Tab-separated table of C-alpha atoms and ligand atoms in Angstrom:
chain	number	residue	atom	x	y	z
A	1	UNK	CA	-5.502	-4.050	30.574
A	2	UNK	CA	-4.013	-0.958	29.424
A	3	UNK	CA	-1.564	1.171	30.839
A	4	UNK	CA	-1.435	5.115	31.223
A	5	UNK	CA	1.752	5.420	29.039
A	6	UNK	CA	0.182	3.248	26.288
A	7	UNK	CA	-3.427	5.305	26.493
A	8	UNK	CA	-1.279	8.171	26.068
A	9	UNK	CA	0.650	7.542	22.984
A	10	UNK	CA	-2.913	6.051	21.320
A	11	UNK	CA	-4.192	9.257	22.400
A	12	UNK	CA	-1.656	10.750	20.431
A	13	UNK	CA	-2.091	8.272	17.484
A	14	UNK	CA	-5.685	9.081	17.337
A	15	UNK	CA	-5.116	12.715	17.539
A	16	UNK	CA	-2.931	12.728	14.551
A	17	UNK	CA	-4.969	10.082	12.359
A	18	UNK	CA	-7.733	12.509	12.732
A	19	UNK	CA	-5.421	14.967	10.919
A	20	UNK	CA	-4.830	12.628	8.166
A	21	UNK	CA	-8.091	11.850	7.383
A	22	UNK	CA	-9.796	15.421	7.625
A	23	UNK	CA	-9.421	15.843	3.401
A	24	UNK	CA	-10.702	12.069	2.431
A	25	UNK	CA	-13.178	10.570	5.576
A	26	UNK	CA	-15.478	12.981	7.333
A	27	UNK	CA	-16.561	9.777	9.274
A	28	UNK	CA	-12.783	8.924	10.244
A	29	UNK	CA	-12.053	11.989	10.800
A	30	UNK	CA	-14.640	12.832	13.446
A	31	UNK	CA	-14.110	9.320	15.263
A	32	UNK	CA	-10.794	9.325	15.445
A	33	UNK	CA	-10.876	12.875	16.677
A	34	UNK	CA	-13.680	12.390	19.498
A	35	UNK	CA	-12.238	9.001	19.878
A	36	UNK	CA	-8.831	10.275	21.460
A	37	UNK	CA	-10.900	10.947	24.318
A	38	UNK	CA	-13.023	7.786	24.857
A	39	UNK	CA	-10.036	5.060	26.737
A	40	UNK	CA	-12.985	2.151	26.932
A	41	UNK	CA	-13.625	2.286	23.145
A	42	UNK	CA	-9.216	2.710	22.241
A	43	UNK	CA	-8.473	-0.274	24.697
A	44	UNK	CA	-9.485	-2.815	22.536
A	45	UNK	CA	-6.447	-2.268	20.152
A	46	UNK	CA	-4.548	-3.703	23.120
A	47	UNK	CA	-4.950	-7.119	22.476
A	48	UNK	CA	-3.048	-6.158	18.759
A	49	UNK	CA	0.249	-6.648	18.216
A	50	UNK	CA	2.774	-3.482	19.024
A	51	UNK	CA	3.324	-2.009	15.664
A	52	UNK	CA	-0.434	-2.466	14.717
A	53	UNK	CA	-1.789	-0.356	17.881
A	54	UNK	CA	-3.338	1.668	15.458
A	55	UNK	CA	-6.559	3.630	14.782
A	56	UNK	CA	-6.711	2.487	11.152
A	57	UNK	CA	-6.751	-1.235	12.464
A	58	UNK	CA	-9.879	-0.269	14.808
A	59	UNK	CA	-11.354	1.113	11.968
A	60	UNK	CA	-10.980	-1.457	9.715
A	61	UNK	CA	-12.004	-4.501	11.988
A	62	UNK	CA	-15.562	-2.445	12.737
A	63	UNK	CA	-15.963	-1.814	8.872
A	64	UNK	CA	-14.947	-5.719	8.456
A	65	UNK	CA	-17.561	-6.307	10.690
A	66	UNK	CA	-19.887	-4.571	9.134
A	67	UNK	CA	-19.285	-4.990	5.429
A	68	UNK	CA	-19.485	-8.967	6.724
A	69	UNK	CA	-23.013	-8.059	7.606
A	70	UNK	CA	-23.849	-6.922	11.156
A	71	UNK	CA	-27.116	-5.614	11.461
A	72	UNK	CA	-26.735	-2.180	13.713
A	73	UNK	CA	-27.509	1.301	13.068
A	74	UNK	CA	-23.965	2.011	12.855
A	75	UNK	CA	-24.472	1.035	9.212
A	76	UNK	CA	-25.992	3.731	8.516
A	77	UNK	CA	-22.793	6.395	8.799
A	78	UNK	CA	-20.950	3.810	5.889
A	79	UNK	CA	-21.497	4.349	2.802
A	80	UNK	CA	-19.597	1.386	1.766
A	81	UNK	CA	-23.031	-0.825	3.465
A	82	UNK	CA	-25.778	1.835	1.728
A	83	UNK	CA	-25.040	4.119	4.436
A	84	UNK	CA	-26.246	7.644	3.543
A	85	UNK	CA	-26.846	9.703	7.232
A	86	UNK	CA	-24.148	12.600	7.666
A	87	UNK	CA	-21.780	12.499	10.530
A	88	UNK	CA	-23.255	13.418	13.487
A	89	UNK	CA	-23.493	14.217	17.594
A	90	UNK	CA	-24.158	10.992	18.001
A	91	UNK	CA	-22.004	9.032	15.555
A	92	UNK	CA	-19.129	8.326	18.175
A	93	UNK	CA	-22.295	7.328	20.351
A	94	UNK	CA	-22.890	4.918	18.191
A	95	UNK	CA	-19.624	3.337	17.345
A	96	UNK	CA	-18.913	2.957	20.819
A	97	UNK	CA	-21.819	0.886	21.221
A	98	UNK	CA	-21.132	-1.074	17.903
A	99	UNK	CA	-17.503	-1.726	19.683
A	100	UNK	CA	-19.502	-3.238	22.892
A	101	UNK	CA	-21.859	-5.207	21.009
A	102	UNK	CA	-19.565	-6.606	18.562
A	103	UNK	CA	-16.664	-7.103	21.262
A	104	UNK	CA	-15.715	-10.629	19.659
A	105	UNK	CA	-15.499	-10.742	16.596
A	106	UNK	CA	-13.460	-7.403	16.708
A	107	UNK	CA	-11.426	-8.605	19.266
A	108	UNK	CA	-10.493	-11.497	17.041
A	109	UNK	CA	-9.401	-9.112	13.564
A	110	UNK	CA	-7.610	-7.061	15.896
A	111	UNK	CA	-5.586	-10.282	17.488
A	112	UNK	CA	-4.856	-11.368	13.855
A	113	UNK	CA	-4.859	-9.200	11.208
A	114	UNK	CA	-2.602	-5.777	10.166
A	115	UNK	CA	-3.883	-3.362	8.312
A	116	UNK	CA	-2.236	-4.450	4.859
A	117	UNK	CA	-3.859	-2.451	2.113
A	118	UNK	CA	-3.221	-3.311	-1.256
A	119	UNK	CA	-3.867	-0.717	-3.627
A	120	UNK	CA	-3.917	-1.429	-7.450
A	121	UNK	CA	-3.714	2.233	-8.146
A	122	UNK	CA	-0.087	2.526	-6.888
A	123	UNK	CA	0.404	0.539	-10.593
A	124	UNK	CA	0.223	4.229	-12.277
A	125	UNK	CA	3.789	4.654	-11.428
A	126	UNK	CA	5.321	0.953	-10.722
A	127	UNK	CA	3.774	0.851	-14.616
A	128	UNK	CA	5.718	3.113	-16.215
A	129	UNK	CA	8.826	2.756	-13.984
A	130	UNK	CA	9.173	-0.683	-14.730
A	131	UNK	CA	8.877	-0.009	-18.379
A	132	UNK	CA	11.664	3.294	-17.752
A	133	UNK	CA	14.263	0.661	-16.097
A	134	UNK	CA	13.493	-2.173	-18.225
A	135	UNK	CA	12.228	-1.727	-21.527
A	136	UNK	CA	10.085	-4.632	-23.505
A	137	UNK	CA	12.804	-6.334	-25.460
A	138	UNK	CA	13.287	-9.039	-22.400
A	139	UNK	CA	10.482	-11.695	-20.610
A	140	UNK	CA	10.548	-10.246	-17.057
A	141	UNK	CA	10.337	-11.840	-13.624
A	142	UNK	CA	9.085	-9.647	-10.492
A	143	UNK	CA	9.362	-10.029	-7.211
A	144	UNK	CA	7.504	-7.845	-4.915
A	145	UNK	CA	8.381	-7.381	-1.161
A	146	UNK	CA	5.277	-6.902	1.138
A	147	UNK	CA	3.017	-7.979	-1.747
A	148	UNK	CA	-0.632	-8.545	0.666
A	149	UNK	CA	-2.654	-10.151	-1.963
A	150	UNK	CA	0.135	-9.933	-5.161
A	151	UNK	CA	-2.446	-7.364	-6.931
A	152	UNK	CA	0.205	-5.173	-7.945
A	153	UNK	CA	2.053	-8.138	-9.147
A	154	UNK	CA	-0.940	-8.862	-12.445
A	155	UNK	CA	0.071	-4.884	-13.188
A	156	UNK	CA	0.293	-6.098	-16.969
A	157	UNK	CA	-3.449	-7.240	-17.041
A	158	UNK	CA	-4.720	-3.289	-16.890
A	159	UNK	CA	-5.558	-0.329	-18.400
A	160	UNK	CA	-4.017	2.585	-18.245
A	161	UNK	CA	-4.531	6.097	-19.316
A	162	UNK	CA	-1.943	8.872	-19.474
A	163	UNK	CA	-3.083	11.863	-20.399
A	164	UNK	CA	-4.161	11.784	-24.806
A	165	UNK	CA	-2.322	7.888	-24.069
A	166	UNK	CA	-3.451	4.256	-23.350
A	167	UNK	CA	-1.710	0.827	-22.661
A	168	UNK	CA	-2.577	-2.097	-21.443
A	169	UNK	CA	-5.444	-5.074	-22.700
A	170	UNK	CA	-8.394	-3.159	-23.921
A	171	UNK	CA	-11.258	-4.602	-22.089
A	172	UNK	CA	-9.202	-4.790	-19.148
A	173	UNK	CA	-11.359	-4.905	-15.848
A	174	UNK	CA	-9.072	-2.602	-14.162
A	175	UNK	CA	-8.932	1.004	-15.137
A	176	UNK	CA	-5.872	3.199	-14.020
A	177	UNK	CA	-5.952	6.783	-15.016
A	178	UNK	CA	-3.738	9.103	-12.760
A	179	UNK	CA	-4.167	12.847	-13.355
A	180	UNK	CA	-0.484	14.209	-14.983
A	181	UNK	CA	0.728	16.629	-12.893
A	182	UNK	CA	4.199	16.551	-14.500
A	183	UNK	CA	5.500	15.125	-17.746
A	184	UNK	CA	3.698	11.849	-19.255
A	185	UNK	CA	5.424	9.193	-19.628
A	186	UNK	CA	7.647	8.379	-22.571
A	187	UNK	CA	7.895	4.737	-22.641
A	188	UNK	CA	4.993	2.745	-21.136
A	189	UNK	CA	5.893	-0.700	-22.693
A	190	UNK	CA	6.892	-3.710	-20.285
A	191	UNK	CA	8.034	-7.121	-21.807
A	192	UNK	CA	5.984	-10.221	-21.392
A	193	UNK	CA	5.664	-10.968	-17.767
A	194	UNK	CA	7.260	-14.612	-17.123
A	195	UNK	CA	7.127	-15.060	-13.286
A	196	UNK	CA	5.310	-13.522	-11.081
A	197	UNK	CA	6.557	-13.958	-7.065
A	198	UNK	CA	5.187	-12.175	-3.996
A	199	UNK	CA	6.610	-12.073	-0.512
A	200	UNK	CA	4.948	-11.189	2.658
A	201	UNK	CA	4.473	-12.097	5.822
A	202	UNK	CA	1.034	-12.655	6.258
A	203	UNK	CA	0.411	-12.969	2.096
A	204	UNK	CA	-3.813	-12.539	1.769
A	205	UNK	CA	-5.106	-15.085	-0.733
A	206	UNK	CA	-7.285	-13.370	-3.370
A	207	UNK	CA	-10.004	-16.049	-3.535
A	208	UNK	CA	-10.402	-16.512	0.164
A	209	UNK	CA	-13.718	-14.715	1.049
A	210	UNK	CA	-12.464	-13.375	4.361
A	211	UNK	CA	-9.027	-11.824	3.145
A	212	UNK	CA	-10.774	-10.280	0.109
A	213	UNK	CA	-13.465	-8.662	2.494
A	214	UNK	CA	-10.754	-7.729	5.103
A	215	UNK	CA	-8.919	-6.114	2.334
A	216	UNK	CA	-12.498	-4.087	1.404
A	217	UNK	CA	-12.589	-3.600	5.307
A	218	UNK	CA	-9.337	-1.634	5.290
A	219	UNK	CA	-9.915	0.662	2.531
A	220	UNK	CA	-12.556	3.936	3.948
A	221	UNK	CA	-15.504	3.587	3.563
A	222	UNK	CA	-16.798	6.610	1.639
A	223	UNK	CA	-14.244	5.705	-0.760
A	224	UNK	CA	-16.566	3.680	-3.462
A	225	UNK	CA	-14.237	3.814	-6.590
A	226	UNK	CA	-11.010	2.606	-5.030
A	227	UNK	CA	-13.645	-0.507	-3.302
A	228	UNK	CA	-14.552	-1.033	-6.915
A	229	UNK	CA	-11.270	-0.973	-8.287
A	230	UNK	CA	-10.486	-3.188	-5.168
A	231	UNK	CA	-12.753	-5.915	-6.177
A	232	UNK	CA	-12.547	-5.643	-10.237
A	233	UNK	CA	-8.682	-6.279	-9.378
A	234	UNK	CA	-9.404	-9.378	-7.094
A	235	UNK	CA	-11.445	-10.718	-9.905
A	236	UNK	CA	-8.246	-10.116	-12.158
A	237	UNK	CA	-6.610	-12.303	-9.138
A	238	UNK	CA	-8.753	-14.717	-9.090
A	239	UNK	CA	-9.037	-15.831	-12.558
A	240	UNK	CA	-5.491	-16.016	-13.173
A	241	UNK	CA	-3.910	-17.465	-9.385
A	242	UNK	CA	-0.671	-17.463	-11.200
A	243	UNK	CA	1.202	-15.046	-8.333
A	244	UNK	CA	3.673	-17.875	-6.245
A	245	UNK	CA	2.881	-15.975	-2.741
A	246	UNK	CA	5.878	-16.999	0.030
A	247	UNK	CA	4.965	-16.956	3.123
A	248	UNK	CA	7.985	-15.238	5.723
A	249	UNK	CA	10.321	-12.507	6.153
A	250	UNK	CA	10.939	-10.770	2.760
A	251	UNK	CA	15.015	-9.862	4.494
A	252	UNK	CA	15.316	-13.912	4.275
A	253	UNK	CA	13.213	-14.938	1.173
A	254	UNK	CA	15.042	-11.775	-1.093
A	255	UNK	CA	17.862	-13.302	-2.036
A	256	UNK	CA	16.624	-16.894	-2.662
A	257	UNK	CA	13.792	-15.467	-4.674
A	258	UNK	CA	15.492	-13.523	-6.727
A	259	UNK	CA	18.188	-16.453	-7.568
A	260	UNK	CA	15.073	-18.678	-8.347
A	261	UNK	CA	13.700	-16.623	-11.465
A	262	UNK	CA	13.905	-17.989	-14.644
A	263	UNK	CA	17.924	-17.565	-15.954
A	264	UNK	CA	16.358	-15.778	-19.300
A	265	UNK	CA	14.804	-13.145	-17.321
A	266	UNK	CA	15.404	-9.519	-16.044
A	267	UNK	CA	14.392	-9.592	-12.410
A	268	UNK	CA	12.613	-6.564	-11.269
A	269	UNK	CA	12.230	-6.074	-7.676
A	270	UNK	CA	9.575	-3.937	-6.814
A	271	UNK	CA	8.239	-2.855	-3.453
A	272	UNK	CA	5.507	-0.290	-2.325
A	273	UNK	CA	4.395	0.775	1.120
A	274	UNK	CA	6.412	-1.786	2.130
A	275	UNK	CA	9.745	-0.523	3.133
A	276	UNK	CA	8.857	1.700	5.495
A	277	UNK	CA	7.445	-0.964	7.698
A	278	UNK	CA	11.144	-2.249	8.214
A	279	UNK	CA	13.482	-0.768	10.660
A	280	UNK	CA	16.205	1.054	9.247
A	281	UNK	CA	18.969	-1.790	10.325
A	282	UNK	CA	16.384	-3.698	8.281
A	283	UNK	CA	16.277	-1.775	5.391
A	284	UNK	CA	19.972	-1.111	4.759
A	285	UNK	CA	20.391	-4.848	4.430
A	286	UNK	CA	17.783	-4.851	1.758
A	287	UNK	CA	20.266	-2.647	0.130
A	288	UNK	CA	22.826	-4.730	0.263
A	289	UNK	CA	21.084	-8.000	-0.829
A	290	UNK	CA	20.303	-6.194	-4.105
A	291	UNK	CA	23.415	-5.013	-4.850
A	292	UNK	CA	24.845	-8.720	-4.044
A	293	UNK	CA	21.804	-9.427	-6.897
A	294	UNK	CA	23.095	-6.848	-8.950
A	295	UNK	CA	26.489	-8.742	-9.444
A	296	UNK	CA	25.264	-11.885	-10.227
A	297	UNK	CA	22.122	-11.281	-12.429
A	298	UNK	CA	20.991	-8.804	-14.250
A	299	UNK	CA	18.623	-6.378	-11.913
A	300	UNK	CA	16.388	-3.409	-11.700
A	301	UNK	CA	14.113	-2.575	-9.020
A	302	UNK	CA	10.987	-0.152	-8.532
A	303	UNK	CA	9.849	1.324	-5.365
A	304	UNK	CA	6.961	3.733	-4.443
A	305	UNK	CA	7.400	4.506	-0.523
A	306	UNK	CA	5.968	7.096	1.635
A	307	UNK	CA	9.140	7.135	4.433
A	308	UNK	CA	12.170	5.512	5.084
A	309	UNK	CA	13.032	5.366	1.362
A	310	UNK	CA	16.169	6.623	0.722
A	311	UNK	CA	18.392	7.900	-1.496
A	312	UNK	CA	15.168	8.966	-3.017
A	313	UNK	CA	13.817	10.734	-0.294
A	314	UNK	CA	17.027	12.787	0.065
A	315	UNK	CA	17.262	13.072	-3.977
A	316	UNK	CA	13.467	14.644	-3.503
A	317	UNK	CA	14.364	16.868	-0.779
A	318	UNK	CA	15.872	19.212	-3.667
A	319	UNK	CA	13.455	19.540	-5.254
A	320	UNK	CA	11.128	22.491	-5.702
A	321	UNK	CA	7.528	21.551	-3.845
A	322	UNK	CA	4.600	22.756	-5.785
A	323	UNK	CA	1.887	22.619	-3.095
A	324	UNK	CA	1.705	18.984	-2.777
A	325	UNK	CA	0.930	18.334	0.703
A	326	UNK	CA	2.793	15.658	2.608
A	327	UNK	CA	0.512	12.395	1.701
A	328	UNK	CA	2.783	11.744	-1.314
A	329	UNK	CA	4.993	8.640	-1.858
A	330	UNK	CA	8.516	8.664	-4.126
A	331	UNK	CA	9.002	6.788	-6.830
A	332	UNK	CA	12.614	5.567	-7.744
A	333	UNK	CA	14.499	2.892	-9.744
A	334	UNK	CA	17.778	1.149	-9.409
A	335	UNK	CA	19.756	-0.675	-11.836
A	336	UNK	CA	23.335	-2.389	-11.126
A	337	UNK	CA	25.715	-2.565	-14.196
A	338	UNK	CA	29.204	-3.204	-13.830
A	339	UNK	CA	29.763	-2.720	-10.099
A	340	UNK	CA	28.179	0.520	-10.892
A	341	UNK	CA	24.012	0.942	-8.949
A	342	UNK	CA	22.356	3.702	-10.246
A	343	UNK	CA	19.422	5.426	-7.983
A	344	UNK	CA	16.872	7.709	-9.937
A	345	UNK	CA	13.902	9.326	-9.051
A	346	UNK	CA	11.284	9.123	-11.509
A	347	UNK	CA	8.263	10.738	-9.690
A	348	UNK	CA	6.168	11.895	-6.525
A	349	UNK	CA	2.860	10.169	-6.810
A	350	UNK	CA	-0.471	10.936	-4.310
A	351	UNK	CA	-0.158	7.028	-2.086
A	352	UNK	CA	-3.298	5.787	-4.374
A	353	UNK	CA	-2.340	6.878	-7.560
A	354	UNK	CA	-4.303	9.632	-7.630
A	355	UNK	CA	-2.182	11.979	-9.463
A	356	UNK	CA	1.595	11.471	-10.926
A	357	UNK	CA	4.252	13.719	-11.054
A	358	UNK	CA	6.513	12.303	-13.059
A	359	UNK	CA	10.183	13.133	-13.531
A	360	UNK	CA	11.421	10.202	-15.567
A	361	UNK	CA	14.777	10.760	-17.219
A	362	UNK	CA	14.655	14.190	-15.791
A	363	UNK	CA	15.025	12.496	-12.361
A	364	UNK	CA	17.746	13.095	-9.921
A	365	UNK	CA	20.362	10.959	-10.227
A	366	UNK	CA	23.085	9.267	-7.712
A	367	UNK	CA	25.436	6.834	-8.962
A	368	UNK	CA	27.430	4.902	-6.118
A	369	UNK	CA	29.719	1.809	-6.497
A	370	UNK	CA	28.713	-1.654	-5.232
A	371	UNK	CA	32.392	-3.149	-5.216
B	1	SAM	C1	0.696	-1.642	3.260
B	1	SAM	S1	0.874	-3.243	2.605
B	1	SAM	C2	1.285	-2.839	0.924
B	1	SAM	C3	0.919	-3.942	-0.033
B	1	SAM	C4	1.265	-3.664	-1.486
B	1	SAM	N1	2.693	-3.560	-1.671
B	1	SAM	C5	0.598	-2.420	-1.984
B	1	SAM	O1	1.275	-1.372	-2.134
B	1	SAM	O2	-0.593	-2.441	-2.261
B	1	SAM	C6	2.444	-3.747	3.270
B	1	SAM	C7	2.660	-5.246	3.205
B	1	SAM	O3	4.011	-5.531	3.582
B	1	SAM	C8	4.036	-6.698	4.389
B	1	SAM	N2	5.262	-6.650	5.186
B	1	SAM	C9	5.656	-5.653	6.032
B	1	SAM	N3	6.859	-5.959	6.556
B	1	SAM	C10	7.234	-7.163	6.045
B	1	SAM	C11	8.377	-8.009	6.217
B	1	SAM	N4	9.386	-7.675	7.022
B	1	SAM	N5	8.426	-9.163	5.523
B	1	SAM	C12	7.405	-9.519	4.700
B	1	SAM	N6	6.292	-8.760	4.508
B	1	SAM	C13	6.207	-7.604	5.170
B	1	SAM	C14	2.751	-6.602	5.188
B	1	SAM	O4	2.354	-7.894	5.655
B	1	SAM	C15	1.771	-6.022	4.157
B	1	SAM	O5	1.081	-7.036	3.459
């Protein structure tokens, strides 16, 4: 049972969600908008845990539902199932009743799962910010914090086009190709990857049918490129299954993981989307892990966050703002060198790697002592 205070902040959630997804999800945008005022249909997200009393979870445990098959003329607003009817009076009509009839199996996804996209496009800038802060003379091992299914993690294994340039395996299944809105990148070389390590949570396993579809589920469902993308980079998962996923708390598997990596190795930490899941108590001690790292080993990190992401986000707030909108993450390295961390931005990027604005060595800079 729901209470009035909790209807009213999901009110509010829904409200706002309907904001964010006027530009990229008619369908989302409508529902979440009409929605707000429909208590019996937000009420199921009760039964989810706290931080995941979202509209995007809803969302995505009806599309799970669907893209696992559910007959219902629901099916017929998403593209993603061969859907091709335009939004309509009685689309919320209709989702509602979906939410009734399939009152199980949604309550179960929205008992047990998070909405944990994992979005190979975010490699157009961890790509060329890992090859900014660590070159290709050295084997590399990376660690990535709130990996989901470790896609980002076989970033080597595709293609990418920069503007007149293009890296990565020809042939590759996976084809990255953000439009430059700032400089291209200079360097775009990465050494050989040597270890590949992924923590999270709740990590999703690539070849098991139900995380790979839940992952489809949480993408939208007009989007049919990035659902492509989606699966070409699962297959990339699949056929390798050399990512070592560890299952817990990336504050208490850091620091271990990091000391684990081959001795040879420059350790690259990278997160995305991650960060700002972590409270900021949370997040400061991140800080201070790596620069514990940064003493002991050699040790560069990436990280591509939409909030809570600083002192990128302050380094960005100088900057001029041409007409970006607010979905944008910030990119920004880190490297530790003789009790000396240096923090540089190196680009705004759209959240899906859409478009790049990179900054690179023209980055803001802040240099701060670990000791
Ligand atoms: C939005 S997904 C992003 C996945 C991937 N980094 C990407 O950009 O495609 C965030 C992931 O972080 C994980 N996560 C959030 N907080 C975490 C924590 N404290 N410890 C471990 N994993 C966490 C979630 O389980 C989820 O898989």
């Amino acid at each position: 049972m729901i209470v009035n205070e909790q209807l009213g902040t999901l009110r509010e959630r829904f409200r706002w969600f309907a904001t964010e997804a006027r530009e990229r999800s008619e369908l989302y945008h409508h529902l979440s908008a009409t929605l707000a005022d429909r208590p019996e249909v937000m009420e199921v997200l009760a039964a989810a845990h706290p931080n995941q009393q979202r509209p995007n979870l809803l969302f995505a445990a009806v599309h799970d539902v669907l893209l696992s098959g559910a007959d219902d003329p629901l099916a017929e607003y998403y593209p993603s199932v061969g859907g091709t009817r335009p939004v309509g009076a009685d689309t919320t009509e209709r989702f509602a009743a979906f939410v009734r009839r399939f009152a199980d199996p949604i309550d179960q996804r929205i008992r047990t799962r998070a909405t944990q996209t994992n979005e190979p496009g975010r490699a157009a800038g961890l790509r060329p910010a890992l090859a900014s802060v660590a070159g290709s003379d050295r084997p590399l091992a990376l660690v990535e914090l709130g990996c989901s299914a470790g896609l980002l993690l076989h970033l080597d294994r595709y293609r990418y086009r920069f503007g007149d340039v293009e890296v990565g395996p020809a042939g590759a299944q996976v084809h990255i190709e953000p439009q430059l809105r700032g400089a291209r990148p200079e360097q775009l070389e990465i050494g050989r990857v040597a270890a590949r390590t992924g923590i999270d949570r709740a990590p999703l396993s690539p070849t098991a049918p139900d995380d790979a579809r839940w992952l489809q589920a949480c993408v939208w469902p007009e989007d049919l490129p990035r659902m492509r993308r989606l699966a070409d980079a699962l297959d990339i998962a699949a056929a390798h299954m050399d990512v070592h996923q560890v299952r817990g708390d990336l504050i208490d598997h850091l620091a271990p993981t990091v000391r684990a990596a081959p001795a040879d190795a420059l350790v690259c930490v990278l997160h995305s989307a991650a960060l700002a899941y972590l409270g900021g108590q949370d997040r400061t001690a991140v800080e201070r892990q790596l620069d514990e790292l940064g003493t002991e080993r050699d040790l560069a990190r990436v990280g591509l966050e939409g909030g809570g992401f600083d002192p990128f986000l302050t380094l960005e707030a100088d900057l001029p703002d041409p007409a970006m909108g607010a979905e944008r993450f910030v990119l920004g390295a880190t490297t530790w060198q003789d009790g000396y961390r240096e923090d540089r931005l190196l680009a705004r990027m759209q959240p899906h790697g859409a478009w790049l604005d990179w900054l690179g060595e023209a980055g803001p800079v802040q240099r701060s002592t670990t000791g």
